[in-house]
Coordinates of N, CA, C and O in Angstrom, one line a residue:
M1 N -25.2 -59.0 4.6 CA -25.3 -58.4 3.9 C -26.0 -56.8 3.9 O -27.4 -57.2 4.8
M2 N -25.3 -56.0 3.9 CA -26.0 -54.9 3.8 C -27.6 -54.1 3.4 O -27.1 -54.6 2.2
T3 N -27.8 -53.8 3.8 CA -29.1 -53.1 2.8 C -29.3 -52.2 2.1 O -27.7 -51.3 2.1
F4 N -30.0 -51.4 1.6 CA -29.5 -50.1 0.5 C -29.6 -49.1 1.8 O -28.9 -47.8 1.4
R5 N -30.7 -48.9 2.7 CA -30.7 -47.8 4.2 C -29.3 -47.9 4.4 O -28.9 -46.6 4.2
N6 N -28.5 -49.2 4.7 CA -27.3 -48.6 5.3 C -26.4 -48.0 4.5 O -25.3 -47.8 4.7
R7 N -25.9 -48.5 3.3 CA -25.7 -48.2 2.6 C -25.0 -46.5 2.0 O -24.5 -45.7 1.9
I8 N -26.5 -46.0 2.2 CA -26.5 -44.7 1.7 C -26.7 -43.7 2.6 O -25.7 -42.8 2.9
I9 N -26.6 -44.4 4.2 CA -26.2 -43.6 5.0 C -24.5 -43.7 5.3 O -24.1 -42.7 5.5
L10 N -23.9 -44.6 5.0 CA -22.4 -44.6 4.8 C -21.9 -44.3 3.7 O -21.4 -42.8 3.9
L11 N -22.5 -43.7 3.0 CA -22.1 -42.9 1.4 C -22.3 -41.5 1.7 O -21.1 -40.5 1.8
V12 N -23.5 -41.1 2.6 CA -23.7 -39.7 3.3 C -22.6 -39.5 3.9 O -21.8 -38.1 4.0
A13 N -22.3 -40.7 5.0 CA -21.1 -40.1 6.4 C -19.8 -40.4 5.5 O -19.1 -39.0 5.5
F14 N -19.3 -40.8 4.2 CA -18.3 -40.5 3.8 C -18.3 -39.4 2.5 O -17.2 -38.2 3.0
L15 N -19.5 -39.0 1.7 CA -19.6 -37.6 1.6 C -19.2 -36.3 2.5 O -18.7 -35.7 2.1
G16 N -19.9 -36.6 3.8 CA -19.6 -35.7 4.8 C -18.4 -35.7 5.1 O -17.7 -34.4 5.4
A17 N -17.5 -36.4 5.1 CA -15.7 -36.4 5.7 C -15.5 -36.1 4.7 O -14.1 -35.1 4.7
V18 N -15.2 -36.2 3.2 CA -14.7 -35.4 2.3 C -14.8 -34.4 1.9 O -14.1 -33.2 2.1
V19 N -16.1 -33.3 2.0 CA -16.5 -32.3 2.1 C -16.2 -31.5 3.6 O -15.4 -30.5 3.4
T20 N -16.2 -31.9 4.3 CA -15.5 -31.6 5.6 C -14.1 -31.3 5.5 O -13.4 -30.5 5.9
S21 N -13.4 -32.2 5.5 CA -11.9 -32.9 4.6 C -11.5 -31.1 4.3 O -10.5 -30.7 4.5
G22 N -11.7 -31.0 3.1 CA -11.8 -30.1 1.6 C -11.8 -28.8 2.4 O -11.1 -27.8 1.9
W23 N -12.8 -28.7 2.6 CA -13.2 -27.1 3.6 C -12.0 -26.4 4.4 O -11.4 -25.7 4.8
L24 N -11.2 -27.9 5.4 CA -11.1 -27.5 6.5 C -9.1 -27.4 5.9 O -8.2 -26.9 6.5
A25 N -8.9 -27.6 5.1 CA -7.9 -28.2 4.0 C -7.8 -26.7 3.2 O -7.0 -25.5 3.0
Y26 N -9.0 -26.3 3.2 CA -9.1 -25.0 1.8 C -8.8 -23.7 3.1 O -8.0 -22.8 2.7
S27 N -9.8 -23.7 4.0 CA -9.6 -23.1 5.1 C -8.4 -22.4 5.3 O -7.8 -21.7 6.4
H28 N -7.4 -23.8 6.0 CA -5.8 -24.0 6.8 C -4.7 -23.2 4.7 O -4.0 -22.3 5.8
L29 N -5.4 -23.4 3.7 CA -4.4 -23.2 3.0 C -4.0 -22.0 2.9 O -3.3 -21.0 1.8
S30 N -5.4 -21.4 2.6 CA -6.1 -20.0 1.9 C -5.6 -19.1 2.5 O -5.2 -19.3 3.8
S31 N -5.0 -18.1 2.4 CA -4.2 -17.0 3.3 C -5.9 -15.8 3.8 O -6.8 -16.0 2.6
T32 N -5.0 -15.6 5.1 CA -6.4 -14.8 5.5 C -6.6 -13.5 5.1 O -5.0 -12.9 4.6
P33 N -7.9 -13.2 4.5 CA -8.1 -11.9 4.1 C -7.0 -11.0 5.3 O -7.7 -10.7 6.2
I34 N -6.4 -9.5 4.3 CA -6.3 -8.5 5.7 C -7.3 -7.4 4.9 O -6.8 -7.1 3.6
R35 N -7.6 -6.5 5.6 CA -8.9 -5.5 5.2 C -8.6 -4.3 6.1 O -9.0 -4.7 7.5
C36 N -8.0 -3.2 6.4 CA -7.9 -2.6 7.4 C -7.5 -1.0 6.3 O -7.1 -0.9 5.7
T37 N -7.2 -0.4 8.1 CA -7.1 1.1 8.0 C -5.8 1.7 8.8 O -6.1 1.2 10.1
G38 N -5.4 2.4 8.5 CA -4.2 3.4 9.3 C -4.3 4.3 9.3 O -4.2 5.2 8.4
D39 N -3.7 5.2 10.9 CA -2.9 6.6 10.2 C -1.7 6.4 10.4 O -1.2 5.8 11.2
V40 N -1.6 7.5 9.5 CA 0.0 7.6 9.2 C 0.6 8.9 9.4 O 0.0 9.8 8.9
E41 N 2.4 8.8 9.5 CA 2.6 10.3 9.6 C 4.1 10.3 9.2 O 4.6 9.6 9.8
W42 N 4.6 10.5 8.3 CA 5.8 10.9 7.8 C 6.2 12.0 7.6 O 6.1 12.8 7.2
T43 N 7.7 11.7 8.4 CA 8.3 13.9 8.3 C 9.8 13.4 7.8 O 10.6 11.9 8.3
I44 N 10.2 13.5 6.6 CA 11.6 13.6 6.4 C 11.6 15.0 6.0 O 11.5 15.7 5.2
G45 N 12.9 15.6 6.9 CA 13.5 16.4 6.7 C 12.8 17.6 6.9 O 12.3 17.4 8.3
K46 N 12.3 18.4 6.6 CA 11.3 19.3 6.2 C 9.9 19.4 5.6 O 8.7 20.0 6.3
N47 N 9.3 18.0 5.0 CA 8.6 18.1 4.5 C 7.7 17.0 5.2 O 8.1 15.9 6.1
R48 N 6.3 17.3 5.3 CA 5.6 16.4 6.7 C 4.3 15.7 5.5 O 3.6 16.4 4.3
F49 N 4.4 14.1 5.8 CA 2.4 13.9 5.3 C 2.2 13.2 6.2 O 2.3 13.0 7.4
V50 N 0.7 13.8 6.3 CA 0.0 13.3 7.5 C -1.5 12.6 6.6 O -2.2 13.4 5.8
G51 N -1.8 11.4 7.1 CA -3.2 11.0 6.1 C -3.2 9.4 6.9 O -3.0 9.0 7.8
T52 N -3.9 8.9 5.9 CA -4.6 7.3 6.5 C -3.9 6.1 5.2 O -3.9 6.9 3.8
V53 N -4.0 4.9 5.6 CA -3.4 4.2 4.9 C -4.1 2.7 4.4 O -4.8 2.3 5.8
S54 N -5.4 2.6 3.3 CA -6.3 1.8 3.5 C -5.7 0.1 2.5 O -5.2 0.6 1.7
W55 N -5.2 -0.5 3.4 CA -4.8 -1.9 3.0 C -5.8 -3.0 2.8 O -7.1 -3.3 3.3
R56 N -5.8 -3.9 1.6 CA -6.5 -5.1 1.4 C -6.1 -5.8 0.3 O -5.0 -5.6 -0.2
M57 N -5.8 -7.1 0.9 CA -4.5 -8.2 0.7 C -5.6 -9.7 0.5 O -6.0 -9.9 2.0
Q58 N -5.2 -10.0 -0.7 CA -5.8 -11.6 -0.4 C -5.3 -12.3 -1.8 O -5.3 -11.4 -3.2
H59 N -5.1 -13.7 -1.8 CA -4.8 -14.2 -2.8 C -3.4 -14.2 -3.3 O -3.7 -13.4 -4.9
R60 N -2.2 -13.4 -2.7 CA -1.2 -12.4 -3.4 C -1.3 -11.6 -4.3 O -0.6 -11.5 -4.9
E61 N -2.3 -10.8 -4.0 CA -2.4 -9.2 -4.7 C -3.3 -8.2 -3.5 O -3.8 -8.8 -3.0
G62 N -2.8 -7.1 -4.0 CA -3.9 -6.6 -3.3 C -3.5 -4.9 -3.6 O -3.3 -4.3 -4.9
T63 N -4.3 -3.9 -2.6 CA -4.0 -2.3 -3.0 C -4.0 -1.9 -1.8 O -4.5 -2.3 -0.6
A64 N -3.1 -0.9 -1.9 CA -3.2 0.3 -0.9 C -3.9 1.4 -1.3 O -3.2 2.0 -2.2
I65 N -4.3 2.1 -0.8 CA -4.9 3.6 -0.6 C -4.4 4.6 0.0 O -4.5 4.2 1.5
I66 N -3.8 5.4 -0.1 CA -3.2 6.2 0.3 C -4.2 7.6 0.5 O -4.2 8.5 -0.9
N67 N -3.7 8.1 1.5 CA -4.9 9.5 1.0 C -4.8 10.6 2.5 O -4.5 10.0 3.4
G68 N -4.2 11.7 2.2 CA -3.9 13.4 3.0 C -3.5 14.3 2.5 O -3.5 14.4 1.6
K69 N -2.9 14.8 3.6 CA -1.9 15.8 3.3 C -0.6 16.1 3.0 O -0.3 15.1 3.6
L70 N 0.1 16.8 2.2 CA 1.5 16.6 2.1 C 2.0 18.4 2.3 O 1.5 18.9 2.0
F71 N 3.3 18.0 3.3 CA 3.4 19.7 4.6 C 4.8 19.9 3.2 O 5.8 19.3 3.8
G72 N 4.7 20.5 2.3 CA 6.2 20.2 1.6 C 6.7 21.9 1.6 O 6.0 22.9 2.2
H73 N 6.8 22.1 0.0 CA 6.8 23.5 -0.6 C 5.6 24.1 -0.1 O 5.7 25.6 0.3
T74 N 4.5 23.3 -0.5 CA 3.1 24.1 -0.4 C 2.6 23.1 0.3 O 2.6 21.7 0.4
V75 N 1.3 23.0 0.3 CA 0.3 22.6 1.4 C -0.8 21.5 0.1 O -1.3 22.4 -1.0
S76 N -0.2 20.4 0.3 CA -1.4 19.8 -1.3 C -2.0 18.5 -0.6 O -1.8 17.7 0.4
E77 N -2.8 18.1 -1.4 CA -3.8 16.5 -1.4 C -3.0 15.1 -2.1 O -2.7 15.5 -3.4
V78 N -2.6 14.4 -1.4 CA -2.7 13.1 -2.4 C -3.3 11.8 -1.8 O -4.2 12.0 -0.7
N79 N -4.2 11.6 -3.0 CA -4.7 10.6 -2.9 C -4.8 9.8 -4.6 O -4.9 9.6 -5.5
R80 N -4.5 8.3 -3.9 CA -3.6 7.3 -4.9 C -4.2 6.0 -4.3 O -4.1 5.3 -3.3
T81 N -4.1 5.1 -5.3 CA -4.2 3.8 -5.1 C -3.4 3.0 -5.6 O -2.5 3.3 -6.5
I82 N -2.9 2.0 -4.9 CA -1.5 1.1 -5.2 C -1.6 -0.1 -5.0 O -2.4 -0.3 -4.6
Y83 N -1.9 -0.6 -6.5 CA -1.9 -1.9 -7.2 C -0.9 -2.9 -7.1 O 0.2 -2.5 -7.3
F84 N -0.8 -3.8 -5.8 CA 0.3 -4.8 -6.4 C 0.4 -5.9 -6.1 O -0.7 -6.4 -5.6
H85 N 1.4 -7.0 -5.9 CA 1.6 -8.5 -5.8 C 2.0 -8.9 -4.7 O 3.2 -7.9 -4.8
Y86 N 2.1 -9.7 -4.2 CA 3.0 -10.0 -3.1 C 3.7 -12.1 -3.1 O 2.8 -12.6 -3.5
S87 N 4.7 -12.0 -2.3 CA 5.0 -13.4 -2.2 C 5.9 -13.4 -1.0 O 5.6 -12.1 -0.3
Y88 N 5.6 -14.7 -0.8 CA 6.2 -15.0 1.3 C 7.5 -15.3 0.8 O 7.5 -16.0 0.3
H89 N 8.5 -15.2 1.7 CA 9.7 -15.2 1.9 C 9.7 -15.4 3.2 O 9.7 -14.1 3.7
Q90 N 9.7 -16.3 3.8 CA 9.9 -16.6 5.0 C 8.9 -16.5 5.9 O 7.5 -16.6 5.6
N91 N 9.2 -15.2 6.7 CA 7.2 -14.9 7.8 C 7.5 -13.1 7.5 O 6.6 -12.9 7.9
A92 N 7.9 -13.1 6.1 CA 7.8 -11.6 5.6 C 7.2 -11.4 3.9 O 7.0 -12.9 3.3
R93 N 6.0 -10.6 4.0 CA 5.4 -10.6 2.3 C 6.4 -10.0 1.9 O 6.7 -8.7 2.5
V94 N 6.6 -10.1 0.6 CA 7.7 -9.0 -0.2 C 6.6 -8.7 -1.2 O 5.7 -9.2 -2.0
L95 N 6.1 -7.1 -0.9 CA 5.3 -6.5 -2.0 C 5.8 -6.0 -3.2 O 6.7 -5.1 -2.5
N96 N 5.2 -6.4 -4.7 CA 6.3 -5.7 -5.4 C 5.4 -4.8 -5.9 O 3.9 -5.2 -6.6
N97 N 5.0 -3.6 -6.5 CA 4.2 -2.2 -6.8 C 3.9 -2.6 -8.0 O 5.2 -2.6 -9.0
D98 N 3.0 -2.6 -9.0 CA 2.8 -2.9 -10.4 C 2.1 -1.8 -10.7 O 2.5 -1.4 -12.1
R99 N 1.2 -1.0 -10.2 CA 0.8 0.2 -10.7 C -0.3 1.2 -9.8 O -0.4 0.8 -8.9
I100 N 0.4 2.6 -10.2 CA -0.2 3.5 -9.1 C -1.4 4.8 -10.1 O -1.3 4.5 -11.0
V101 N -2.4 4.6 -9.2 CA -3.4 5.1 -10.0 C -3.6 7.0 -9.1 O -4.0 6.3 -8.1
K102 N -3.6 7.8 -9.5 CA -4.0 8.9 -8.7 C -5.0 9.2 -9.5 O -5.9 9.0 -10.5
T103 N -6.0 10.0 -8.1 CA -7.5 10.3 -8.4 C -7.7 12.2 -8.8 O -6.1 12.9 -8.8
F104 N -8.2 12.5 -9.1 CA -7.9 13.9 -9.5 C -7.7 15.1 -8.8 O -7.3 16.3 -8.5
A105 N -7.9 14.5 -7.4 CA -7.5 14.8 -6.1 C -6.2 15.3 -5.3 O -5.6 15.6 -4.9
D106 N -5.6 14.2 -6.3 CA -4.3 14.2 -5.7 C -3.3 14.7 -7.2 O -3.2 14.9 -7.8
A107 N -2.7 16.3 -5.9 CA -2.4 17.2 -6.3 C -1.0 17.7 -6.4 O -0.5 18.6 -6.0
A108 N -0.3 16.7 -5.6 CA 1.0 17.3 -4.8 C 2.1 17.7 -5.7 O 2.7 16.8 -6.7
D109 N 2.7 18.2 -5.6 CA 4.0 18.4 -5.8 C 5.1 17.5 -6.1 O 5.7 16.5 -5.1
E110 N 5.5 16.7 -7.4 CA 6.5 15.6 -7.5 C 7.8 15.7 -6.2 O 7.9 14.8 -6.2
A111 N 8.2 17.0 -6.5 CA 9.1 17.0 -5.8 C 9.2 16.9 -4.1 O 9.7 15.6 -3.5
D112 N 8.1 17.2 -3.8 CA 7.8 16.9 -2.6 C 7.2 15.3 -2.3 O 7.6 14.8 -1.3
I113 N 6.7 14.8 -3.4 CA 6.1 13.9 -2.8 C 7.5 12.2 -3.1 O 8.0 12.0 -2.6
N114 N 8.4 13.0 -3.9 CA 9.8 12.0 -4.0 C 10.6 12.3 -2.5 O 10.9 11.4 -2.0
V115 N 10.7 13.3 -2.2 CA 11.0 13.4 -1.0 C 10.9 12.4 0.5 O 11.5 12.7 1.2
T116 N 9.2 12.8 0.3 CA 8.2 12.6 1.7 C 8.0 11.2 2.1 O 8.3 10.2 3.0
L117 N 7.4 10.6 1.1 CA 6.7 9.2 0.7 C 7.7 8.1 0.5 O 8.4 8.3 -0.6
P118 N 7.6 6.9 1.1 CA 8.2 6.2 0.8 C 8.1 5.8 -1.0 O 7.1 5.3 -1.4
G119 N 9.3 5.4 -1.8 CA 9.1 4.6 -2.6 C 8.1 3.8 -3.1 O 7.4 4.2 -4.6
F120 N 7.6 2.9 -2.7 CA 6.3 1.9 -2.8 C 4.9 2.6 -3.1 O 5.3 2.0 -4.0
Y121 N 4.8 4.1 -2.6 CA 3.7 4.7 -2.5 C 3.6 5.8 -3.9 O 3.2 6.4 -4.1
R122 N 4.8 6.4 -4.1 CA 4.8 7.0 -5.9 C 5.3 6.6 -6.8 O 5.8 7.0 -7.8
T123 N 6.0 5.1 -6.7 CA 7.3 4.7 -7.7 C 6.3 3.4 -8.2 O 7.1 2.5 -7.2
P124 N 6.2 3.0 -9.7 CA 5.3 2.0 -10.1 C 7.0 0.4 -10.0 O 8.3 1.5 -10.1
G125 N 7.1 -0.4 -9.7 CA 8.1 -1.6 -10.1 C 8.7 -1.3 -8.5 O 9.5 -2.1 -8.3
R126 N 8.5 -0.7 -7.7 CA 9.3 -1.0 -6.1 C 8.9 -1.7 -5.4 O 7.3 -2.2 -5.1
E127 N 9.6 -2.3 -4.2 CA 9.5 -3.0 -3.3 C 9.2 -2.5 -2.3 O 10.4 -1.8 -1.7
L128 N 8.3 -3.5 -1.2 CA 8.5 -3.0 -0.1 C 8.5 -4.6 1.1 O 7.2 -5.3 1.0
S129 N 9.1 -4.5 2.0 CA 9.1 -6.4 3.1 C 8.3 -6.1 3.9 O 8.9 -4.9 4.8
L130 N 7.7 -6.6 4.4 CA 6.7 -6.4 5.3 C 6.2 -8.1 6.1 O 6.4 -8.5 5.7
M131 N 6.5 -7.4 7.6 CA 5.5 -8.9 8.5 C 4.7 -8.1 9.2 O 4.4 -6.9 9.6
I132 N 3.6 -9.0 8.5 CA 2.5 -8.1 9.2 C 1.8 -10.0 10.0 O 1.9 -10.9 9.9
D133 N 0.8 -8.9 11.5 CA 0.8 -10.0 12.4 C -0.2 -9.4 12.8 O -0.4 -8.4 12.7
E134 N -1.0 -10.7 13.5 CA -2.6 -10.3 14.3 C -1.6 -10.0 15.7 O -1.3 -10.4 16.2
Y135 N -2.6 -8.4 16.2 CA -2.2 -8.2 17.0 C -3.4 -7.1 17.4 O -4.0 -6.1 17.1
R136 N -3.8 -8.1 19.2 CA -5.4 -7.2 19.4 C -6.2 -6.9 18.8 O -7.0 -5.8 19.1
G137 N -6.5 -7.4 18.1 CA -7.8 -7.3 17.2 C -7.5 -6.1 15.8 O -8.3 -6.1 15.9
A138 N -6.3 -6.2 15.9 CA -5.9 -5.3 14.3 C -4.9 -6.6 13.3 O -4.4 -7.6 14.2
W139 N -4.2 -5.3 13.0 CA -3.0 -6.0 12.0 C -1.7 -5.2 12.3 O -2.5 -3.9 12.8
L140 N -1.1 -5.6 12.6 CA 0.4 -4.8 12.6 C 1.4 -5.0 11.8 O 1.6 -6.0 11.8
F141 N 1.9 -4.2 11.4 CA 2.9 -3.9 10.1 C 4.5 -3.4 10.8 O 4.4 -2.7 11.2
A142 N 5.1 -4.4 10.4 CA 6.4 -4.1 10.5 C 7.3 -4.0 8.9 O 7.3 -5.2 8.7
A143 N 8.9 -3.6 9.3 CA 9.2 -3.6 8.6 C 11.0 -3.8 9.1 O 10.9 -2.7 10.1
S144 N 11.6 -4.6 9.1 CA 12.9 -4.6 9.6 C 12.6 -4.9 11.3 O 13.5 -4.5 11.7
N145 N 11.5 -5.6 11.6 CA 10.8 -5.7 13.0 C 10.6 -4.8 13.5 O 10.7 -4.7 14.8
V146 N 10.8 -3.5 12.9 CA 10.6 -2.4 13.9 C 8.9 -2.2 13.2 O 8.6 -2.3 12.5
P147 N 7.9 -2.0 14.3 CA 6.6 -1.8 14.2 C 6.2 -0.4 13.6 O 7.4 0.6 13.8
S148 N 5.6 -0.8 12.1 CA 5.5 0.7 11.5 C 3.7 1.6 11.4 O 4.2 2.1 10.6
L149 N 3.2 0.3 11.7 CA 1.9 0.7 11.0 C 0.7 -0.5 11.9 O 0.8 -1.5 12.2
Y150 N -0.7 0.6 12.6 CA -1.3 -0.7 13.2 C -2.7 -0.2 12.3 O -2.6 0.9 12.7
C151 N -2.4 -1.3 12.3 CA -4.0 -1.3 11.0 C -5.5 -1.6 11.4 O -5.3 -2.9 12.0
R152 N -6.8 -0.8 11.9 CA -7.5 -1.0 12.5 C -8.4 -2.1 11.3 O -8.3 -1.7 10.0
K153 N -8.9 -3.5 11.6 CA -9.6 -4.0 10.4 C -11.1 -3.4 10.3 O -11.6 -3.0 11.2
N154 N -11.3 -3.6 9.3 CA -12.4 -2.9 8.5 C -13.4 -4.3 8.5 O -12.7 -5.5 8.3
T155 N -14.4 -4.2 8.4 CA -15.9 -5.5 8.3 C -16.1 -5.0 6.8 O -15.8 -4.5 6.6
P156 N -16.0 -6.2 6.5 CA -16.3 -6.7 5.3 C -17.9 -6.2 5.2 O -18.0 -5.7 5.2

């Protein structure tokens, strides 16, 4: 016959196993947060954008903050936040742009923006498919298997 002390020890061991299993399942199944910043330079025709893109992603939603200089008809500042949600398709993330918020510093000419920036960063409702993998302590973003951004991890 088990004593009261043995029952308590067995109950504590069982609860410890349940809590540990739950934590391991949650950490394995929950998405790894992505917080990083990368330098970008896009040149389309005579227009050029030079700046940074900061990404934050977790739990199928995220933000991309883009800021820098746009060299088009005139030189102007771009500073905007793109809010999006994403889904997984095979080993890629498909980002769907929900909303773009421009700051007061974003004074770029719309014609220059439309020619230079990818659609995801300028028009709500656009889609962007990315493969995102960890590489040497940073995140490597690739579109169509072509690396497009080396994103340095931000510390929380």
